[in-house]
Amino acid sequence: MKHSSTIHVGDKTYELYYTLGDMRRVEKELGRSLLSIVLAGYDAVALANIDFIMASLRYGLHGNNTPREENELYDFIDTWCETETLDTISAMLIKAYLDSGFFIPRNGETKATTPKKASPSPA
C-alpha cells in the first residue's frame, strides 16, 4: 500500500513513499536490512546515519528524477537543515517506512493464526 507524504523544502515540493522495490534498493546500497534500523525503537534515529538518509531520500523521493542524484540530495539536506535537523529528517524517513505498511500490520493483527489445540476427548 502506497501511503505518501508531501514534503516542502525551500521552494520545492516532493512526494515521499516507499515501495518494496525502493526498499530493496536502499538495503542493497546500505548493505544491511532496513528491519535492523526501522524496528529498533528509540534507537532507530540514532542508527539512521548519513548513508541511511542519502539512500532513503534517493529512492523514497518520487517524481521526475528518481532515483535522485547525489548533488540534488545534498541540496535537499542543506535546505532542510536551514530550519530543521538531521534528527528530524531521520524521524520523517523512519515514519515513511512505517507508513509503507511493510513493517507493522495495518490493523494491528497478523494474518497468521496459531491453530487451536484440540479439546481432549471425553473418556
PDB file of N, CA and C in Angstrom, residues 14-87:
ATOM      1  N   TYR A  14       8.067  17.681  -2.725  1.00  0.00           N
ATOM      2  CA  TYR A  14       8.425  16.298  -3.025  1.00  0.00           C
ATOM      3  C   TYR A  14       7.339  15.363  -2.509  1.00  0.00           C
ATOM      4  N   GLU A  15       7.250  14.192  -3.125  1.00  0.00           N
ATOM      5  CA  GLU A  15       6.370  13.137  -2.643  1.00  0.00           C
ATOM      6  C   GLU A  15       7.260  12.025  -2.109  1.00  0.00           C
ATOM      7  N   LEU A  16       7.059  11.657  -0.833  1.00  0.00           N
ATOM      8  CA  LEU A  16       7.871  10.646  -0.173  1.00  0.00           C
ATOM      9  C   LEU A  16       7.030   9.412   0.106  1.00  0.00           C
ATOM     10  N   TYR A  17       7.477   8.265  -0.413  1.00  0.00           N
ATOM     11  CA  TYR A  17       6.862   6.982  -0.091  1.00  0.00           C
ATOM     12  C   TYR A  17       7.820   5.868  -0.502  1.00  0.00           C
ATOM     13  N   TYR A  18       7.554   4.663  -0.007  1.00  0.00           N
ATOM     14  CA  TYR A  18       8.417   3.513  -0.314  1.00  0.00           C
ATOM     15  C   TYR A  18       7.609   2.341  -0.832  1.00  0.00           C
ATOM     16  N   THR A  19       8.064   1.802  -1.947  1.00  0.00           N
ATOM     17  CA  THR A  19       7.546   0.542  -2.461  1.00  0.00           C
ATOM     18  C   THR A  19       8.526  -0.544  -2.028  1.00  0.00           C
ATOM     19  N   LEU A  20       8.157  -1.787  -2.234  1.00  0.00           N
ATOM     20  CA  LEU A  20       9.060  -2.887  -1.903  1.00  0.00           C
ATOM     21  C   LEU A  20      10.352  -2.779  -2.718  1.00  0.00           C
ATOM     22  N   GLY A  21      10.232  -2.403  -3.982  1.00  0.00           N
ATOM     23  CA  GLY A  21      11.413  -2.227  -4.826  1.00  0.00           C
ATOM     24  C   GLY A  21      12.315  -1.117  -4.322  1.00  0.00           C
ATOM     25  N   ASP A  22      11.729  -0.004  -3.865  1.00  0.00           N
ATOM     26  CA  ASP A  22      12.520   1.087  -3.297  1.00  0.00           C
ATOM     27  C   ASP A  22      13.320   0.587  -2.093  1.00  0.00           C
ATOM     28  N   MET A  23      12.646  -0.146  -1.219  1.00  0.00           N
ATOM     29  CA  MET A  23      13.304  -0.624  -0.002  1.00  0.00           C
ATOM     30  C   MET A  23      14.410  -1.626  -0.322  1.00  0.00           C
ATOM     31  N   ARG A  24      14.202  -2.441  -1.325  1.00  0.00           N
ATOM     32  CA  ARG A  24      15.244  -3.390  -1.732  1.00  0.00           C
ATOM     33  C   ARG A  24      16.485  -2.644  -2.205  1.00  0.00           C
ATOM     34  N   ARG A  25      16.296  -1.584  -2.984  1.00  0.00           N
ATOM     35  CA  ARG A  25      17.431  -0.793  -3.466  1.00  0.00           C
ATOM     36  C   ARG A  25      18.144  -0.082  -2.310  1.00  0.00           C
ATOM     37  N   VAL A  26      17.386   0.407  -1.332  1.00  0.00           N
ATOM     38  CA  VAL A  26      18.001   1.037  -0.162  1.00  0.00           C
ATOM     39  C   VAL A  26      18.852   0.016   0.586  1.00  0.00           C
ATOM     40  N   GLU A  27      18.314  -1.175   0.812  1.00  0.00           N
ATOM     41  CA  GLU A  27      19.069  -2.215   1.513  1.00  0.00           C
ATOM     42  C   GLU A  27      20.347  -2.583   0.760  1.00  0.00           C
ATOM     43  N   LYS A  28      20.262  -2.694  -0.560  1.00  0.00           N
ATOM     44  CA  LYS A  28      21.452  -3.005  -1.355  1.00  0.00           C
ATOM     45  C   LYS A  28      22.499  -1.911  -1.206  1.00  0.00           C
ATOM     46  N   GLU A  29      22.068  -0.653  -1.228  1.00  0.00           N
ATOM     47  CA  GLU A  29      23.015   0.455  -1.100  1.00  0.00           C
ATOM     48  C   GLU A  29      23.637   0.490   0.295  1.00  0.00           C
ATOM     49  N   LEU A  30      22.845   0.212   1.327  1.00  0.00           N
ATOM     50  CA  LEU A  30      23.349   0.251   2.699  1.00  0.00           C
ATOM     51  C   LEU A  30      24.130  -1.006   3.078  1.00  0.00           C
ATOM     52  N   GLY A  31      23.795  -2.118   2.441  1.00  0.00           N
ATOM     53  CA  GLY A  31      24.432  -3.379   2.810  1.00  0.00           C
ATOM     54  C   GLY A  31      23.926  -3.936   4.128  1.00  0.00           C
ATOM     55  N   ARG A  32      22.706  -3.551   4.499  1.00  0.00           N
ATOM     56  CA  ARG A  32      22.094  -4.076   5.730  1.00  0.00           C
ATOM     57  C   ARG A  32      20.583  -4.005   5.627  1.00  0.00           C
ATOM     58  N   SER A  33      19.933  -4.739   6.479  1.00  0.00           N
ATOM     59  CA  SER A  33      18.482  -4.815   6.479  1.00  0.00           C
ATOM     60  C   SER A  33      17.860  -3.546   7.059  1.00  0.00           C
ATOM     61  N   LEU A  34      16.792  -3.088   6.435  1.00  0.00           N
ATOM     62  CA  LEU A  34      16.043  -1.967   6.989  1.00  0.00           C
ATOM     63  C   LEU A  34      15.376  -2.337   8.311  1.00  0.00           C
ATOM     64  N   LEU A  35      15.054  -3.615   8.474  1.00  0.00           N
ATOM     65  CA  LEU A  35      14.457  -4.058   9.732  1.00  0.00           C
ATOM     66  C   LEU A  35      15.338  -3.700  10.919  1.00  0.00           C
ATOM     67  N   SER A  36      16.663  -3.805  10.736  1.00  0.00           N
ATOM     68  CA  SER A  36      17.591  -3.531  11.832  1.00  0.00           C
ATOM     69  C   SER A  36      17.611  -2.058  12.220  1.00  0.00           C
ATOM     70  N   ILE A  37      17.102  -1.201  11.362  1.00  0.00           N
ATOM     71  CA  ILE A  37      17.054   0.235  11.659  1.00  0.00           C
ATOM     72  C   ILE A  37      15.639   0.653  12.029  1.00  0.00           C
ATOM     73  N   VAL A  38      14.700   0.360  11.156  1.00  0.00           N
ATOM     74  CA  VAL A  38      13.328   0.863  11.298  1.00  0.00           C
ATOM     75  C   VAL A  38      12.650   0.332  12.556  1.00  0.00           C
ATOM     76  N   LEU A  39      12.918  -0.917  12.915  1.00  0.00           N
ATOM     77  CA  LEU A  39      12.250  -1.511  14.074  1.00  0.00           C
ATOM     78  C   LEU A  39      13.114  -1.493  15.330  1.00  0.00           C
ATOM     79  N   ALA A  40      14.089  -0.585  15.384  1.00  0.00           N
ATOM     80  CA  ALA A  40      14.999  -0.514  16.536  1.00  0.00           C
ATOM     81  C   ALA A  40      14.432   0.327  17.677  1.00  0.00           C
ATOM     82  N   GLY A  41      13.189   0.732  17.583  1.00  0.00           N
ATOM     83  CA  GLY A  41      12.568   1.518  18.649  1.00  0.00           C
ATOM     84  C   GLY A  41      13.213   2.881  18.791  1.00  0.00           C
ATOM     85  N   TYR A  42      13.503   3.266  20.025  1.00  0.00           N
ATOM     86  CA  TYR A  42      14.078   4.589  20.278  1.00  0.00           C
ATOM     87  C   TYR A  42      15.467   4.751  19.651  1.00  0.00           C
ATOM     88  N   ASP A  43      16.154   3.649  19.394  1.00  0.00           N
ATOM     89  CA  ASP A  43      17.491   3.719  18.793  1.00  0.00           C
ATOM     90  C   ASP A  43      17.447   3.926  17.283  1.00  0.00           C
ATOM     91  N   ALA A  44      16.272   3.872  16.675  1.00  0.00           N
ATOM     92  CA  ALA A  44      16.170   3.959  15.221  1.00  0.00           C
ATOM     93  C   ALA A  44      16.768   5.242  14.676  1.00  0.00           C
ATOM     94  N   VAL A  45      16.474   6.371  15.288  1.00  0.00           N
ATOM     95  CA  VAL A  45      17.000   7.645  14.787  1.00  0.00           C
ATOM     96  C   VAL A  45      18.518   7.675  14.948  1.00  0.00           C
ATOM     97  N   ALA A  46      19.041   7.107  16.030  1.00  0.00           N
ATOM     98  CA  ALA A  46      20.496   7.067  16.226  1.00  0.00           C
ATOM     99  C   ALA A  46      21.169   6.176  15.184  1.00  0.00           C
ATOM    100  N   LEU A  47      20.492   5.129  14.728  1.00  0.00           N
ATOM    101  CA  LEU A  47      21.051   4.221  13.717  1.00  0.00           C
ATOM    102  C   LEU A  47      20.942   4.793  12.311  1.00  0.00           C
ATOM    103  N   ALA A  48      20.118   5.810  12.161  1.00  0.00           N
ATOM    104  CA  ALA A  48      19.872   6.403  10.845  1.00  0.00           C
ATOM    105  C   ALA A  48      20.984   7.406  10.529  1.00  0.00           C
ATOM    106  N   ASN A  49      22.113   6.895  10.046  1.00  0.00           N
ATOM    107  CA  ASN A  49      23.261   7.749   9.748  1.00  0.00           C
ATOM    108  C   ASN A  49      23.089   8.446   8.395  1.00  0.00           C
ATOM    109  N   ILE A  50      24.101   9.188   7.981  1.00  0.00           N
ATOM    110  CA  ILE A  50      24.033   9.934   6.722  1.00  0.00           C
ATOM    111  C   ILE A  50      23.802   8.999   5.533  1.00  0.00           C
ATOM    112  N   ASP A  51      24.447   7.840   5.536  1.00  0.00           N
ATOM    113  CA  ASP A  51      24.235   6.890   4.435  1.00  0.00           C
ATOM    114  C   ASP A  51      22.778   6.446   4.373  1.00  0.00           C
ATOM    115  N   PHE A  52      22.164   6.203   5.533  1.00  0.00           N
ATOM    116  CA  PHE A  52      20.748   5.845   5.591  1.00  0.00           C
ATOM    117  C   PHE A  52      19.897   6.979   5.017  1.00  0.00           C
ATOM    118  N   ILE A  53      20.194   8.211   5.425  1.00  0.00           N
ATOM    119  CA  ILE A  53      19.435   9.362   4.940  1.00  0.00           C
ATOM    120  C   ILE A  53      19.568   9.494   3.427  1.00  0.00           C
ATOM    121  N   MET A  54      20.792   9.409   2.925  1.00  0.00           N
ATOM    122  CA  MET A  54      21.028   9.555   1.485  1.00  0.00           C
ATOM    123  C   MET A  54      20.298   8.482   0.686  1.00  0.00           C
ATOM    124  N   ALA A  55      20.458   7.216   1.076  1.00  0.00           N
ATOM    125  CA  ALA A  55      19.812   6.117   0.346  1.00  0.00           C
ATOM    126  C   ALA A  55      18.292   6.224   0.435  1.00  0.00           C
ATOM    127  N   SER A  56      17.783   6.579   1.610  1.00  0.00           N
ATOM    128  CA  SER A  56      16.336   6.686   1.802  1.00  0.00           C
ATOM    129  C   SER A  56      15.738   7.807   0.965  1.00  0.00           C
ATOM    130  N   LEU A  57      16.442   8.930   0.900  1.00  0.00           N
ATOM    131  CA  LEU A  57      15.969  10.026   0.055  1.00  0.00           C
ATOM    132  C   LEU A  57      16.102   9.688  -1.425  1.00  0.00           C
ATOM    133  N   ARG A  58      17.205   9.053  -1.790  1.00  0.00           N
ATOM    134  CA  ARG A  58      17.458   8.716  -3.203  1.00  0.00           C
ATOM    135  C   ARG A  58      16.296   7.929  -3.799  1.00  0.00           C
ATOM    136  N   TYR A  59      15.787   6.948  -3.054  1.00  0.00           N
ATOM    137  CA  TYR A  59      14.742   6.075  -3.600  1.00  0.00           C
ATOM    138  C   TYR A  59      13.344   6.387  -3.085  1.00  0.00           C
ATOM    139  N   GLY A  60      13.228   7.197  -2.028  1.00  0.00           N
ATOM    140  CA  GLY A  60      11.915   7.499  -1.465  1.00  0.00           C
ATOM    141  C   GLY A  60      11.272   8.757  -2.004  1.00  0.00           C
ATOM    142  N   LEU A  61      12.086   9.693  -2.489  1.00  0.00           N
ATOM    143  CA  LEU A  61      11.534  10.914  -3.073  1.00  0.00           C
ATOM    144  C   LEU A  61      11.169  10.640  -4.520  1.00  0.00           C
ATOM    145  N   HIS A  62       9.889  10.555  -4.788  1.00  0.00           N
ATOM    146  CA  HIS A  62       9.421  10.191  -6.124  1.00  0.00           C
ATOM    147  C   HIS A  62       9.058  11.427  -6.928  1.00  0.00           C
ATOM    148  N   GLY A  63       9.169  11.279  -8.214  1.00  0.00           N
ATOM    149  CA  GLY A  63       8.852  12.371  -9.124  1.00  0.00           C
ATOM    150  C   GLY A  63       9.576  12.154 -10.436  1.00  0.00           C
ATOM    151  N   ASN A  64       9.930  13.235 -11.081  1.00  0.00           N
ATOM    152  CA  ASN A  64      10.566  13.165 -12.397  1.00  0.00           C
ATOM    153  C   ASN A  64      11.959  12.565 -12.371  1.00  0.00           C
ATOM    154  N   ASN A  65      12.654  12.694 -11.247  1.00  0.00           N
ATOM    155  CA  ASN A  65      14.048  12.284 -11.181  1.00  0.00           C
ATOM    156  C   ASN A  65      14.254  11.276 -10.054  1.00  0.00           C
ATOM    157  N   THR A  66      13.815  10.046 -10.246  1.00  0.00           N
ATOM    158  CA  THR A  66      14.011   9.002  -9.250  1.00  0.00           C
ATOM    159  C   THR A  66      14.797   7.884  -9.898  1.00  0.00           C
ATOM    160  N   PRO A  67      15.880   7.400  -9.366  1.00  0.00           N
ATOM    161  CA  PRO A  67      16.499   7.842  -8.121  1.00  0.00           C
ATOM    162  C   PRO A  67      17.184   9.201  -8.253  1.00  0.00           C
ATOM    163  N   ARG A  68      17.288   9.867  -7.119  1.00  0.00           N
ATOM    164  CA  ARG A  68      17.862  11.215  -7.085  1.00  0.00           C
ATOM    165  C   ARG A  68      19.388  11.162  -7.149  1.00  0.00           C
ATOM    166  N   GLU A  69      19.966  12.165  -7.756  1.00  0.00           N
ATOM    167  CA  GLU A  69      21.424  12.278  -7.864  1.00  0.00           C
ATOM    168  C   GLU A  69      22.004  12.823  -6.553  1.00  0.00           C
ATOM    169  N   GLU A  70      23.289  12.519  -6.320  1.00  0.00           N
ATOM    170  CA  GLU A  70      23.969  12.950  -5.096  1.00  0.00           C
ATOM    171  C   GLU A  70      23.824  14.450  -4.847  1.00  0.00           C
ATOM    172  N   ASN A  71      24.139  15.275  -5.840  1.00  0.00           N
ATOM    173  CA  ASN A  71      24.112  16.724  -5.638  1.00  0.00           C
ATOM    174  C   ASN A  71      22.717  17.233  -5.294  1.00  0.00           C
ATOM    175  N   GLU A  72      21.699  16.639  -5.897  1.00  0.00           N
ATOM    176  CA  GLU A  72      20.332  17.035  -5.571  1.00  0.00           C
ATOM    177  C   GLU A  72      20.003  16.693  -4.119  1.00  0.00           C
ATOM    178  N   LEU A  73      20.495  15.535  -3.665  1.00  0.00           N
ATOM    179  CA  LEU A  73      20.259  15.132  -2.272  1.00  0.00           C
ATOM    180  C   LEU A  73      21.006  16.043  -1.301  1.00  0.00           C
ATOM    181  N   TYR A  74      22.236  16.414  -1.643  1.00  0.00           N
ATOM    182  CA  TYR A  74      22.981  17.349  -0.792  1.00  0.00           C
ATOM    183  C   TYR A  74      22.239  18.676  -0.681  1.00  0.00           C
ATOM    184  N   ASP A  75      21.721  19.170  -1.809  1.00  0.00           N
ATOM    185  CA  ASP A  75      20.961  20.424  -1.796  1.00  0.00           C
ATOM    186  C   ASP A  75      19.705  20.289  -0.942  1.00  0.00           C
ATOM    187  N   PHE A  76      19.013  19.148  -1.068  1.00  0.00           N
ATOM    188  CA  PHE A  76      17.815  18.885  -0.267  1.00  0.00           C
ATOM    189  C   PHE A  76      18.162  18.963   1.220  1.00  0.00           C
ATOM    190  N   ILE A  77      19.219  18.252   1.628  1.00  0.00           N
ATOM    191  CA  ILE A  77      19.598  18.199   3.043  1.00  0.00           C
ATOM    192  C   ILE A  77      20.067  19.568   3.530  1.00  0.00           C
ATOM    193  N   ASP A  78      20.860  20.265   2.725  1.00  0.00           N
ATOM    194  CA  ASP A  78      21.309  21.606   3.113  1.00  0.00           C
ATOM    195  C   ASP A  78      20.125  22.536   3.345  1.00  0.00           C
ATOM    196  N   THR A  79      19.162  22.506   2.437  1.00  0.00           N
ATOM    197  CA  THR A  79      17.977  23.361   2.571  1.00  0.00           C
ATOM    198  C   THR A  79      17.151  22.931   3.775  1.00  0.00           C
ATOM    199  N   TRP A  80      16.982  21.634   3.954  1.00  0.00           N
ATOM    200  CA  TRP A  80      16.230  21.100   5.096  1.00  0.00           C
ATOM    201  C   TRP A  80      16.831  21.606   6.405  1.00  0.00           C
ATOM    202  N   CYS A  81      18.158  21.549   6.494  1.00  0.00           N
ATOM    203  CA  CYS A  81      18.847  21.894   7.739  1.00  0.00           C
ATOM    204  C   CYS A  81      18.918  23.399   8.003  1.00  0.00           C
ATOM    205  N   GLU A  82      18.368  24.205   7.108  1.00  0.00           N
ATOM    206  CA  GLU A  82      18.250  25.634   7.393  1.00  0.00           C
ATOM    207  C   GLU A  82      17.212  25.890   8.476  1.00  0.00           C
ATOM    208  N   THR A  83      16.222  24.987   8.585  1.00  0.00           N
ATOM    209  CA  THR A  83      15.168  25.155   9.593  1.00  0.00           C
ATOM    210  C   THR A  83      14.983  23.925  10.481  1.00  0.00           C
ATOM    211  N   GLU A  84      15.499  22.783  10.076  1.00  0.00           N
ATOM    212  CA  GLU A  84      15.335  21.530  10.819  1.00  0.00           C
ATOM    213  C   GLU A  84      16.708  20.915  11.077  1.00  0.00           C
ATOM    214  N   THR A  85      16.731  19.669  11.534  1.00  0.00           N
ATOM    215  CA  THR A  85      17.996  18.976  11.824  1.00  0.00           C
ATOM    216  C   THR A  85      18.017  17.613  11.137  1.00  0.00           C
ATOM    217  N   LEU A  86      19.186  16.975  11.176  1.00  0.00           N
ATOM    218  CA  LEU A  86      19.287  15.618  10.632  1.00  0.00           C
ATOM    219  C   LEU A  86      18.416  14.639  11.424  1.00  0.00           C
ATOM    220  N   ASP A  87      18.252  14.876  12.725  1.00  0.00           N
ATOM    221  CA  ASP A  87      17.384  14.010  13.528  1.00  0.00           C
ATOM    222  C   ASP A  87      15.949  14.043  13.022  1.00  0.00           C
TER     223      ASP A  87
END
